[in-house]
Coordinates of C-alpha atoms and ligand atoms in Angstrom, one line a residue:
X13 CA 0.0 0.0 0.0
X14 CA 1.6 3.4 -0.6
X15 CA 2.5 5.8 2.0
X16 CA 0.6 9.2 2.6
X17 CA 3.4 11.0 2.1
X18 CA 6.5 10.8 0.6
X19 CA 9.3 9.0 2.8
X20 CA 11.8 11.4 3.7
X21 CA 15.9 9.8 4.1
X22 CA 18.6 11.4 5.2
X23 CA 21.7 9.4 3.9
X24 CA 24.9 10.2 5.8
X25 CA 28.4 9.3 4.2
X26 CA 31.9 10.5 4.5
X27 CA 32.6 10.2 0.7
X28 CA 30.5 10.8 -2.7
X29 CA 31.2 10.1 -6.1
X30 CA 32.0 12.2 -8.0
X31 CA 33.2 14.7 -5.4
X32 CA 35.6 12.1 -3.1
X33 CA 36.0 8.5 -3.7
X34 CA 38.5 6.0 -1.9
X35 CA 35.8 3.3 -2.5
X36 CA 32.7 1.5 -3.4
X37 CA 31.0 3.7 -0.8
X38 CA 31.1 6.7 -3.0
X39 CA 29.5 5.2 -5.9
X40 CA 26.0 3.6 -3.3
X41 CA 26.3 7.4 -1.9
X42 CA 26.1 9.0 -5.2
X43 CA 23.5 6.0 -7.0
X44 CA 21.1 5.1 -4.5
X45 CA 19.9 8.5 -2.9
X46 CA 19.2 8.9 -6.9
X47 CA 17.5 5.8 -7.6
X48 CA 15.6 6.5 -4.7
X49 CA 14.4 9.9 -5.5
X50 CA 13.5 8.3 -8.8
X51 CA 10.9 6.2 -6.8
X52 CA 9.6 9.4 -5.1
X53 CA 11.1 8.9 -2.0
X54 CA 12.8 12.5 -0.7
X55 CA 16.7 11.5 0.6
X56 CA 19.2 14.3 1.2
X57 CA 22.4 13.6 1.5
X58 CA 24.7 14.5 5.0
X59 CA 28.4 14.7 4.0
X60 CA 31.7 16.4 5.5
X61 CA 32.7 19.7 3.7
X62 CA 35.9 18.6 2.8
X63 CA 38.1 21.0 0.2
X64 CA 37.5 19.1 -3.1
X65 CA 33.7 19.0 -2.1
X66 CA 33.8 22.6 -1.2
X67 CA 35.7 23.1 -4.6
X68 CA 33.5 21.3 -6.9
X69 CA 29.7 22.7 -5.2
X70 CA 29.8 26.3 -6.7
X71 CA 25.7 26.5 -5.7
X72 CA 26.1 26.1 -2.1
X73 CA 24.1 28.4 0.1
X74 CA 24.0 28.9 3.7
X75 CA 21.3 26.9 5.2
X76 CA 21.8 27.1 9.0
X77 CA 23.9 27.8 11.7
X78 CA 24.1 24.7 14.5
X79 CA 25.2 26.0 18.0
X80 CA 25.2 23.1 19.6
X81 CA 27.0 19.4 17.9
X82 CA 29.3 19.4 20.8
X83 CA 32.4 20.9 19.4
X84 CA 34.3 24.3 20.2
X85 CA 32.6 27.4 17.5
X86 CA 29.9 27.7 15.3
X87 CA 29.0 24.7 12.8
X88 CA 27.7 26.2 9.3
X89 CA 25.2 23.8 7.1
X90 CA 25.3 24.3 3.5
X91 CA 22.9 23.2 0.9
X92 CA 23.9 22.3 -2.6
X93 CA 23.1 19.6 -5.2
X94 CA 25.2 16.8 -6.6
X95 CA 26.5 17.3 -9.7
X96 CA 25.1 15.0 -12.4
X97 CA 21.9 13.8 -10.6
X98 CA 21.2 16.9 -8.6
X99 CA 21.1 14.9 -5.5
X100 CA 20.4 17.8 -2.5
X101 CA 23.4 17.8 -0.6
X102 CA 23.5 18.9 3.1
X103 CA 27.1 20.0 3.8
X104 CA 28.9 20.6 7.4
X105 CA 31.1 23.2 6.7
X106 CA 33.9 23.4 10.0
X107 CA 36.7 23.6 8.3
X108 CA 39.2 22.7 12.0
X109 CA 38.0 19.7 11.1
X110 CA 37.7 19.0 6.9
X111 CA 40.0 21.9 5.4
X112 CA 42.8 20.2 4.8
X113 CA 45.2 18.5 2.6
X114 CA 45.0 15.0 2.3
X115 CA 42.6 12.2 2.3
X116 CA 39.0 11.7 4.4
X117 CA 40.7 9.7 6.8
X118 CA 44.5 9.4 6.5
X119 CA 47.3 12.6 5.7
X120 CA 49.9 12.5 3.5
X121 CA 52.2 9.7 5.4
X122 CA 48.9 7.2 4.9
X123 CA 48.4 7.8 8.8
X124 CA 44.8 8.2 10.4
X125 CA 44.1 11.5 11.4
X126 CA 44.8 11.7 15.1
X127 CA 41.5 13.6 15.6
X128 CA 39.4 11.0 13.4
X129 CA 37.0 10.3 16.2
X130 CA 36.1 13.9 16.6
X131 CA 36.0 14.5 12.6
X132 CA 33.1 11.7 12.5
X133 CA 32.1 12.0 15.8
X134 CA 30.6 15.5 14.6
X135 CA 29.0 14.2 11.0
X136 CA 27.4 11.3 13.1
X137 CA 26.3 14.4 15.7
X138 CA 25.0 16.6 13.2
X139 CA 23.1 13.5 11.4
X140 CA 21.6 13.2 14.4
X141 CA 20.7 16.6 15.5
X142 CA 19.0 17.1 11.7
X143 CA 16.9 12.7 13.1
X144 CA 15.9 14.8 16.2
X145 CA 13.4 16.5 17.7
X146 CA 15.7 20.0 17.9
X147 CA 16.4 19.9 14.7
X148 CA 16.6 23.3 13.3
X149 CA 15.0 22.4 9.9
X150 CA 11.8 22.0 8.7
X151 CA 12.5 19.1 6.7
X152 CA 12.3 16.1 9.1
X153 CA 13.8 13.1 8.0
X154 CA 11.1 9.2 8.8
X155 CA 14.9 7.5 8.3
X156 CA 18.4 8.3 8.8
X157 CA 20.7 5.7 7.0
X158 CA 23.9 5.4 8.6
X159 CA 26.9 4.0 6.2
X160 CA 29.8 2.4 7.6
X161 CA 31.6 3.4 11.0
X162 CA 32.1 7.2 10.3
X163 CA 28.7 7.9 11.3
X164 CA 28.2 4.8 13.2
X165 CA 27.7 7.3 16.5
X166 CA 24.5 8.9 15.1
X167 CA 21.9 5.5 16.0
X168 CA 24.0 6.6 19.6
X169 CA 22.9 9.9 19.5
X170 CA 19.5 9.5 18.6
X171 CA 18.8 6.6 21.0
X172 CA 19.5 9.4 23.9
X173 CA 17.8 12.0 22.5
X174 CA 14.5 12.9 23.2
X175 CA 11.3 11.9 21.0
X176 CA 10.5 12.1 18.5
X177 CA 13.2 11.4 16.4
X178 CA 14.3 9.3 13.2
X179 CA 14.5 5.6 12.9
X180 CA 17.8 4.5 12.0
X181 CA 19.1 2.4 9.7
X182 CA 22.8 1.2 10.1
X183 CA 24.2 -0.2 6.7
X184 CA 27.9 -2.1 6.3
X185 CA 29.8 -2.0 3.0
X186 CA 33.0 -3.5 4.9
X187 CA 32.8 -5.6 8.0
X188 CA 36.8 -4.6 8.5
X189 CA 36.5 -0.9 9.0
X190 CA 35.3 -0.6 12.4
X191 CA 36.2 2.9 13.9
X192 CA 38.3 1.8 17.4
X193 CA 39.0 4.5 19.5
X194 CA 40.2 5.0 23.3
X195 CA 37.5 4.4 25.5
X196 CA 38.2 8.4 27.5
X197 CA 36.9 9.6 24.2
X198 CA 33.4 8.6 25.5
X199 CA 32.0 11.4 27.5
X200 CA 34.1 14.3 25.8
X201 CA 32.7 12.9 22.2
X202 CA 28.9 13.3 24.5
X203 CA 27.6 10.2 24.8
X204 CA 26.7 9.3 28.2
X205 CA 29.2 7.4 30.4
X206 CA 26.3 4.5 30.8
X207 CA 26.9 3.9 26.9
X208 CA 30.2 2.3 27.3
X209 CA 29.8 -1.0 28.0
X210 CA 28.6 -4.9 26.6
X211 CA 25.3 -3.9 25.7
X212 CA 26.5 -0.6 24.2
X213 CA 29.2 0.8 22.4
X214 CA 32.5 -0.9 24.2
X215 CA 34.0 -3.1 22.3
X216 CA 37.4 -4.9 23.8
X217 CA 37.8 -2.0 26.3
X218 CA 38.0 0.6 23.5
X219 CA 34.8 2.8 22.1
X220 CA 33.7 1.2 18.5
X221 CA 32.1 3.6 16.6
X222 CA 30.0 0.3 14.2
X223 CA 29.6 -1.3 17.1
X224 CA 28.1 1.5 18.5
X225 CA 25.6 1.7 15.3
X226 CA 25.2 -2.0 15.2
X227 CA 23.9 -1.9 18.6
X228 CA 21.5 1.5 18.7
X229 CA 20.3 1.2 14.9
X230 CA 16.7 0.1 14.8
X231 CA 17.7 -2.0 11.5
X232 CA 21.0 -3.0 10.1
X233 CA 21.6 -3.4 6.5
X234 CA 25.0 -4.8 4.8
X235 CA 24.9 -5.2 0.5
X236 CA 24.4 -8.8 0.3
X237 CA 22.1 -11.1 1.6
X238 CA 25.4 -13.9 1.8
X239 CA 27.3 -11.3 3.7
X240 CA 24.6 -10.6 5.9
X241 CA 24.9 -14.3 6.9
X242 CA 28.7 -14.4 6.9
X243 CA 29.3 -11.5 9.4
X244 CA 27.4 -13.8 12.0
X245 CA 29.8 -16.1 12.0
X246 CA 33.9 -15.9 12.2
X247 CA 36.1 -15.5 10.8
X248 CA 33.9 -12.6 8.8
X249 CA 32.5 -11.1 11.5
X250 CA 35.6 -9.0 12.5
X251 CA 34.9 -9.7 16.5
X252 CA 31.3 -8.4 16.2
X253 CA 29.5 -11.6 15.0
X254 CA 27.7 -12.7 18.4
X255 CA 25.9 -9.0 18.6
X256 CA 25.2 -9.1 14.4
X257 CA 23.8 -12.8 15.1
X258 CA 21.8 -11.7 18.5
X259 CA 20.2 -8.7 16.0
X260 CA 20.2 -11.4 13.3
X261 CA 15.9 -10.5 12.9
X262 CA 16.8 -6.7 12.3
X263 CA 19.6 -7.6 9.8
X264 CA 19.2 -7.5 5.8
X265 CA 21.2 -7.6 3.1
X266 CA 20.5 -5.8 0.0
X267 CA 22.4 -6.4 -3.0
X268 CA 24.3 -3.3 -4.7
X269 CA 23.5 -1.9 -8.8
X270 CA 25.6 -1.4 -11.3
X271 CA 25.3 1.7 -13.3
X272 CA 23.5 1.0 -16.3
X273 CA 24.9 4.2 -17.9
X274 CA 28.4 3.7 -17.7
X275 CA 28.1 0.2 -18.1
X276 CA 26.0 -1.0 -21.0
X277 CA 28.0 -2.8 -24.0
X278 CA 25.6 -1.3 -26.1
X279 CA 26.7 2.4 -25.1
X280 CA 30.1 1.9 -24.0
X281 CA 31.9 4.8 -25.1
X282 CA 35.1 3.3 -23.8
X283 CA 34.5 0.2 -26.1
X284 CA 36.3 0.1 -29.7
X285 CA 33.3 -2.1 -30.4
X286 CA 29.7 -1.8 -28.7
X287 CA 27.4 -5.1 -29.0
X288 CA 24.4 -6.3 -27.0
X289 CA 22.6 -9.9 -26.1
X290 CA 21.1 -9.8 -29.8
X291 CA 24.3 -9.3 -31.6
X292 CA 27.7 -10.7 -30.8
X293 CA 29.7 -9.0 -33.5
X294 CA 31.4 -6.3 -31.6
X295 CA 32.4 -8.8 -29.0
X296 CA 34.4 -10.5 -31.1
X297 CA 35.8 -7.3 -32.6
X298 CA 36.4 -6.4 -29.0
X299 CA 38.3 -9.6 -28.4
X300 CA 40.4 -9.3 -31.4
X301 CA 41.4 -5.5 -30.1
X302 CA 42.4 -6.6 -26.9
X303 CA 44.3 -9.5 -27.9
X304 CA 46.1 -6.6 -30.4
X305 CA 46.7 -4.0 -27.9
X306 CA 48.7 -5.8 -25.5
X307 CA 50.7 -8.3 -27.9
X308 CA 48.8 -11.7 -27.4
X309 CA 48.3 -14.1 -30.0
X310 CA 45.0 -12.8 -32.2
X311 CA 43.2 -16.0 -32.3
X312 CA 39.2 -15.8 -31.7
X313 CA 39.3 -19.3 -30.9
X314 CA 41.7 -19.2 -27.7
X315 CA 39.3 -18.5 -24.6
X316 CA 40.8 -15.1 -23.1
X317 CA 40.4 -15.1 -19.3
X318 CA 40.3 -11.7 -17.2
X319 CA 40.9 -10.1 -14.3
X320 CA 40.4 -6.5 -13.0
X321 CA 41.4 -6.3 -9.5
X322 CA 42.9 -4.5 -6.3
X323 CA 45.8 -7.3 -5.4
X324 CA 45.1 -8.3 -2.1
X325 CA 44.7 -11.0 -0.3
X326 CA 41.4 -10.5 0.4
X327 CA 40.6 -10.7 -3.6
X328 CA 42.3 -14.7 -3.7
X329 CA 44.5 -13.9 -6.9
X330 CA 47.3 -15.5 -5.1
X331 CA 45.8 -18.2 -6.2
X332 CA 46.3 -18.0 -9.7
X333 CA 50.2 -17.7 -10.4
X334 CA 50.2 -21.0 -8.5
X335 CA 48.3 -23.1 -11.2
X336 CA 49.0 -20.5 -13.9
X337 CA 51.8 -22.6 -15.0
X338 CA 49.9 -25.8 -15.4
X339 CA 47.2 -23.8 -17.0
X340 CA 49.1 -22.1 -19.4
X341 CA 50.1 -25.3 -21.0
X342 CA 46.7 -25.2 -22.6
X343 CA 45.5 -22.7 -25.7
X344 CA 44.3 -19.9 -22.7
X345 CA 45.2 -16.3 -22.4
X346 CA 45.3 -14.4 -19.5
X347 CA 44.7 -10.4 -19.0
X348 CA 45.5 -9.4 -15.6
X349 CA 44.8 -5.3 -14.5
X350 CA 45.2 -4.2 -11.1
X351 CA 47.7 -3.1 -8.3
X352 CA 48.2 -4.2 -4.7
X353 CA 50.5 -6.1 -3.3
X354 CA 54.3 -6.1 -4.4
X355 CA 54.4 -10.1 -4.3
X356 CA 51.6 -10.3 -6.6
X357 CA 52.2 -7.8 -9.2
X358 CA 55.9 -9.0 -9.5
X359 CA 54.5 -12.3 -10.0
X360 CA 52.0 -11.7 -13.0
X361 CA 54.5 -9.2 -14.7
X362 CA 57.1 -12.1 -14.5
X363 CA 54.3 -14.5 -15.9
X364 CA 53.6 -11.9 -18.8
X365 CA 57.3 -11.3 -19.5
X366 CA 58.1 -15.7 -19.7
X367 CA 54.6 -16.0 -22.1
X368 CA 54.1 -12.4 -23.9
X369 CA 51.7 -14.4 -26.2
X370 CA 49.8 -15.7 -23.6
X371 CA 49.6 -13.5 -20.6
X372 CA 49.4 -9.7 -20.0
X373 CA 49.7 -7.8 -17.2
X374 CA 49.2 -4.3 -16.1
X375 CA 49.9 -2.8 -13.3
X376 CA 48.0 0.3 -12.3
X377 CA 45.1 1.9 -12.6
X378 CA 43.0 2.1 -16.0
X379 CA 39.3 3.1 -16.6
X380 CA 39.2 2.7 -20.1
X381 CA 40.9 -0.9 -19.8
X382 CA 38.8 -2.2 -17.4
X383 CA 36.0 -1.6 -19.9
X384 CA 37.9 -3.3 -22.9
X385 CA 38.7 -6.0 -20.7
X386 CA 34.9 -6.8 -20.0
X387 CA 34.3 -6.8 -23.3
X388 CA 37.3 -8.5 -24.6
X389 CA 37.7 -11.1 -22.8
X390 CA 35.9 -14.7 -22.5
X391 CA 35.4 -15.4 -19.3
X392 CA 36.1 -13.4 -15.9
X393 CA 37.9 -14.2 -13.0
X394 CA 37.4 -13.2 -9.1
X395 CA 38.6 -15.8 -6.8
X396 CA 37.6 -13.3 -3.6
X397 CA 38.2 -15.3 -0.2
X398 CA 35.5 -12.5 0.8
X399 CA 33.3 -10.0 -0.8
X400 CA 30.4 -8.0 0.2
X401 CA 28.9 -7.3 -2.7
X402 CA 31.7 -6.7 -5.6
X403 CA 30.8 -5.0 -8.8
X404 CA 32.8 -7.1 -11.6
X405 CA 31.0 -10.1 -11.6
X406 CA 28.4 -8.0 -12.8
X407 CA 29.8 -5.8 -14.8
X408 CA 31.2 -9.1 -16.6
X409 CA 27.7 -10.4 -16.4
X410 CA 26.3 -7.6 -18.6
X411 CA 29.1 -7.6 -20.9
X412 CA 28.7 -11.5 -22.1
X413 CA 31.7 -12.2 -19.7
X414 CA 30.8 -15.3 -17.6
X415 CA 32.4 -15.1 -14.4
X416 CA 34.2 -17.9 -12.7
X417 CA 33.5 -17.1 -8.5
X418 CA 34.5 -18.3 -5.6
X419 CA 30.9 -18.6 -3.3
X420 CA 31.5 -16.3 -0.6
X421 CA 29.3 -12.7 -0.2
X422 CA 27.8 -11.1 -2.9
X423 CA 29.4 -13.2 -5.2
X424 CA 27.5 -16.2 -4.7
X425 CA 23.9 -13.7 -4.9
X426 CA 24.5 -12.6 -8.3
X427 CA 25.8 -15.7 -10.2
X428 CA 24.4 -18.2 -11.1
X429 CA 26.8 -21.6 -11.5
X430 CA 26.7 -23.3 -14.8
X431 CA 25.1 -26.6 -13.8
X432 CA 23.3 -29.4 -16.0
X433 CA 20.5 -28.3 -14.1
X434 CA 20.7 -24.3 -14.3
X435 CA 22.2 -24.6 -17.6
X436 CA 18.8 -26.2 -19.0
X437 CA 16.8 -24.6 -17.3
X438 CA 18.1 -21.4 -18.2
X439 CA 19.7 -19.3 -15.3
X440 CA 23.3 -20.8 -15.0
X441 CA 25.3 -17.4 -15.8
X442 CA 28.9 -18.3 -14.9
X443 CA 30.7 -20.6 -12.2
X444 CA 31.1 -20.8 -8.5
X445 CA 33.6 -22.7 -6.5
X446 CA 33.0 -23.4 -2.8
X447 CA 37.3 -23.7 -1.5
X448 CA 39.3 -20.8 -2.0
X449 CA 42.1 -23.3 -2.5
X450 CA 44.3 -23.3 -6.0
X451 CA 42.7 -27.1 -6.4
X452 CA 39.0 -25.2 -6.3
X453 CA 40.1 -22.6 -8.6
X454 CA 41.9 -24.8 -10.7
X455 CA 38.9 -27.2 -10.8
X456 CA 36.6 -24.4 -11.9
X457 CA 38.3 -22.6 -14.4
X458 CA 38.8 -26.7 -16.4
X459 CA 34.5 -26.4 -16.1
X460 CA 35.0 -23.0 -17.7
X461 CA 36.6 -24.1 -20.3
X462 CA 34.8 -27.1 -20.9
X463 CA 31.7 -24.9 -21.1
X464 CA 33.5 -22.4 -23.5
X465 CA 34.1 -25.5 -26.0
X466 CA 30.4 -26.1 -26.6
X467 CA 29.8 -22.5 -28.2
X468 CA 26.1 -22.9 -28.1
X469 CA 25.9 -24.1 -24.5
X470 CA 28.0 -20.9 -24.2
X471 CA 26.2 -18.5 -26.0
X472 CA 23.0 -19.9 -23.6
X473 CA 25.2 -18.8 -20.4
X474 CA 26.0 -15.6 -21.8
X475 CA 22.7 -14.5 -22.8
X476 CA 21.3 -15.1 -19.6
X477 CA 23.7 -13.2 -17.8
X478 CA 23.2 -10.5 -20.1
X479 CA 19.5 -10.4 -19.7
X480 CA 20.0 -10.2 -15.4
X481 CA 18.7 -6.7 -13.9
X482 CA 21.4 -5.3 -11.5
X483 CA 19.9 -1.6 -12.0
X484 CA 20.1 1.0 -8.9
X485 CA 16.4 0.6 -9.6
X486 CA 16.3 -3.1 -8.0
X487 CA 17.4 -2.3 -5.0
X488 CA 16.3 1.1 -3.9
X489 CA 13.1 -0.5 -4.2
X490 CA 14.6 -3.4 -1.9
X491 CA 15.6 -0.6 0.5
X492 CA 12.0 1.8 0.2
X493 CA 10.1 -1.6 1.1
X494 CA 12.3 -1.8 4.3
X495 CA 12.4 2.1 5.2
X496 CA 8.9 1.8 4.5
X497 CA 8.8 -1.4 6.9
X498 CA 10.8 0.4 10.0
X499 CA 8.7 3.4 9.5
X500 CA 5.1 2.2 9.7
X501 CA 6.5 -0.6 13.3
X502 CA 8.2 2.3 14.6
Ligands
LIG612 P1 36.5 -3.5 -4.5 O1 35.5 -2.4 -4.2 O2 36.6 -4.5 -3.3 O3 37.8 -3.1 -5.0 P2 34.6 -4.3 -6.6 O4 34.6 -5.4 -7.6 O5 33.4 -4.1 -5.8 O6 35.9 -4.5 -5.7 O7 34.9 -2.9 -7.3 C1 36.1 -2.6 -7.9 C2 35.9 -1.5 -8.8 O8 37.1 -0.9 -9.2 C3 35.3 -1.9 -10.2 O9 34.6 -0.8 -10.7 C4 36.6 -2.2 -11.0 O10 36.4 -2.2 -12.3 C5 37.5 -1.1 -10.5 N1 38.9 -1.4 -10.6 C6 39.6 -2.2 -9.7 N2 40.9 -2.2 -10.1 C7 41.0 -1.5 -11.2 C8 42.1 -1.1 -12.0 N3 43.3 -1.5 -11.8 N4 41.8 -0.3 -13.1 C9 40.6 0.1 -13.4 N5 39.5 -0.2 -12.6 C10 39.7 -1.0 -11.5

């Protein structure tokens, strides 16, 4: 049944694409207050006025003055728009905290801010202030989503404040990002000294900022139904798995979208060839160009495997150098783009350099390439030991480029593996592997392969992939029916 009236959201993050991004987080802060508003539902945006954002709003206007967040001085709000969508933007201008060189949350040495409790202390504070009854706006907000641990202190907030207030919804895009600080920070950061403890926001004799949103949130959200599992449990839980599994009923996971503008073979302006599910043509073509560009044997018939990645651990592509050797000794190719780890990138550039015709590897950072590689290549790879959500295996999906998985998170919500059973009844859309071990991978990849040698079987698997919805527009209707949920049982 719909609502009266339109839902109102206010969406707090520390970083928005495309005005600060360190990670996935910008793009959910900049896509789904968007799709959101596209399904009538009025979210503004909470952010910290930080110099690039101050830089890139030239609307902004003074909206209010807040006397009271807890910190020494006057507190100015701002309103603006995002760029691109228009997005309303509130923005905490305090510029003792935001105006300076260097990133959201570590200087120019990579070293935390010392004062990085107070920095998000005061966005969770103001977030709160705007949920509360002495708010000084009109515009009252039914929800306030909270997103990761830099405003994990706003459910806090609002749980000691007096009614009526906002429900709160606490959502994780990383289980190991947790906000730690020293416990004395508790009553000068003005939460009351009855907060610290078990059933609040201590956490191993230190003040958690998630924990503290875990515990006070009247919902918790994290970007895959699998993670949301997972993060009950060790190891994934980071330490906080017995409160996520005592809250298990108030816990969902919503899958992420994809952006359907910048990623659409069809429209790909970063393609040499655009195709779609009806035509294969410029796939091919796409193949052939990426096989030219970096120097491997042009041969259609040679199943090109891909990888676009940060190399870390946590992304299991330590796993492939270890059976690359074996693998190699069949007609494969092998496009590896990414950076991370010294070990690792020594290790495919030395595999690159010993079979130019077969492998190629490039170390760094590279929009336009990742693109080509989706399109070029055959099949993609994405061992992950853990994932929340991850955005390649469906970017790969969408491009025609089944991708081989390991089951963990996210991954195992969005593909579908290629079994008899799926495959004939029409849903398989790439290949799952349940050890992160270089037997599992190794195992997999051979299926791969098998697949890719019956071309119609294959053309089955990437058609269905290519048919999946992963719009914005999924979830934020995923999330509207839970708002909508907390709201009408609060
Ligand atoms: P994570 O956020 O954990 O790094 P995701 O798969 O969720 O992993 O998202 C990674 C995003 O970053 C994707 O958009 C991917 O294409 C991009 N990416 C990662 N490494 C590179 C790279 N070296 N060059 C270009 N894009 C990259």
């Amino acid at each position: 049944m719909p609502l009266k009236q339109m839902l109102k959201v206010l969406f707090i993050t520390p970083e928005i694409t495309p005005l600060l991004k360190t990670g996935g987080l910008a793009d959910v802060s900049a896509a789904l207050p968007a799709a959101l508003r596209e399904h009538k539902a009025d979210v503004r945006v909470l952010l910290p006025g930080y110099p690039r954002v101050m830089d890139c709003l030239k609307d902004k206007r003074l909206l209010t003055i807040l006397a009271d967040t807890g910190v020494h001085g006057e507190v100015r709000l701002l309103e603006a728009a995002l760029p691109g969508s228009g997005v309303p933007l509130l923005v905490i201008d305090y510029p003792l905290f935001y105006e300076r060189d260097g990133g959201p949350y570590i200087d120019h040495n990579g070293h935390d801010w010392v004062d990085n409790a107070q920095r998000f202390a005061l966005l969770s504070k103001v977030g709160a202030i705007l949920g509360g009854s002495e708010s000084p706006l009109a515009w009252r907000p039914d929800i306030v989503q909270c997103n990761d641990w830099q405003s994990g202190l706003t459910p806090a907030y609002l749980h000691f404040s007096p009614e009526p207030r906002a429900a709160t919804v606490m959502t994780i895009h990383n289980m190991a990002f947790q906000g730690t600080f020293p416990a004395s920070l508790v009553t000068p950061l003005g939460l009351p000294a009855s907060s610290y403890s078990i059933n609040g926001v201590e956490y191993y004799g230190q003040l958690s900022f998630l924990k503290a949103g875990l515990y006070y949130a009247n919902h918790i959200t994290t970007v895959s139904p699998t993670y949301a599992e997972e993060i009950q449990q060790e190891p994934l839980g980071f330490g906080m798995q017995g409160l996520l599994a005592h809250r298990h009923q108030d816990l969902t996971g919503i899958v992420n979208g994809i952006d359907g503008h910048e990623w659409n073979p069809a429209t790909d302006k970063l393609l040499t060839h655009n195709y779609s599910a009806d035509d294969l043509t410029g796939k091919a073509a796409s193949k052939r160009a990426l096989q030219h560009k970096l120097g491997l044997t042009e041969n259609p018939d040679i199943p090109l495997l891909g990888v676009i990645s940060r190399l870390t651990h946590q992304k299991g592509l330590d796993l492939l150098p270890a059976i690359a050797p074996f693998l190699l000794e069949y007609p494969v190719q092998i496009v590896i783009l990414g950076s991370g780890e010294a070990g690792l990138e020594e290790a495919f550039l030395h595999l690159a350099q010993s079979r130019p015709d077969q492998v190629a590897a490039v170390i760094g950072f590279n929009e336009a390439l990742s693109h080509q590689i989706e399109a070029g290549a055959d099949i993609f790879l994405m061992p992950s030991r853990f994932e929340p959500c991850g955005l390649n295996q469906m970017y790969s999906q969408c491009y025609g480029t089944p991708p081989i998985v390991h089951a963990t998170g996210g991954l195992v919500d969005t593909v579908v593996d290629a079994t008899p059973e799926n495959i004939s009844n029409g849903t398989a859309t790439g290949f799952i592997f349940t050890q992160a071990t270089t037997h599992g991978l190794n195992e997999c990849i051979h299926r791969a392969l098998k697949a890719f040698s019956d071309q119609p079987t294959w053309r089955k698997i990437q058609s269905n992939g290519m048919r999946r919805d992963f719009s914005w527009n999924r979830s934020a209707e995923e999330y509207l029916a839970l708002y909508e949920s907390i709201f009408k049982s609060d």
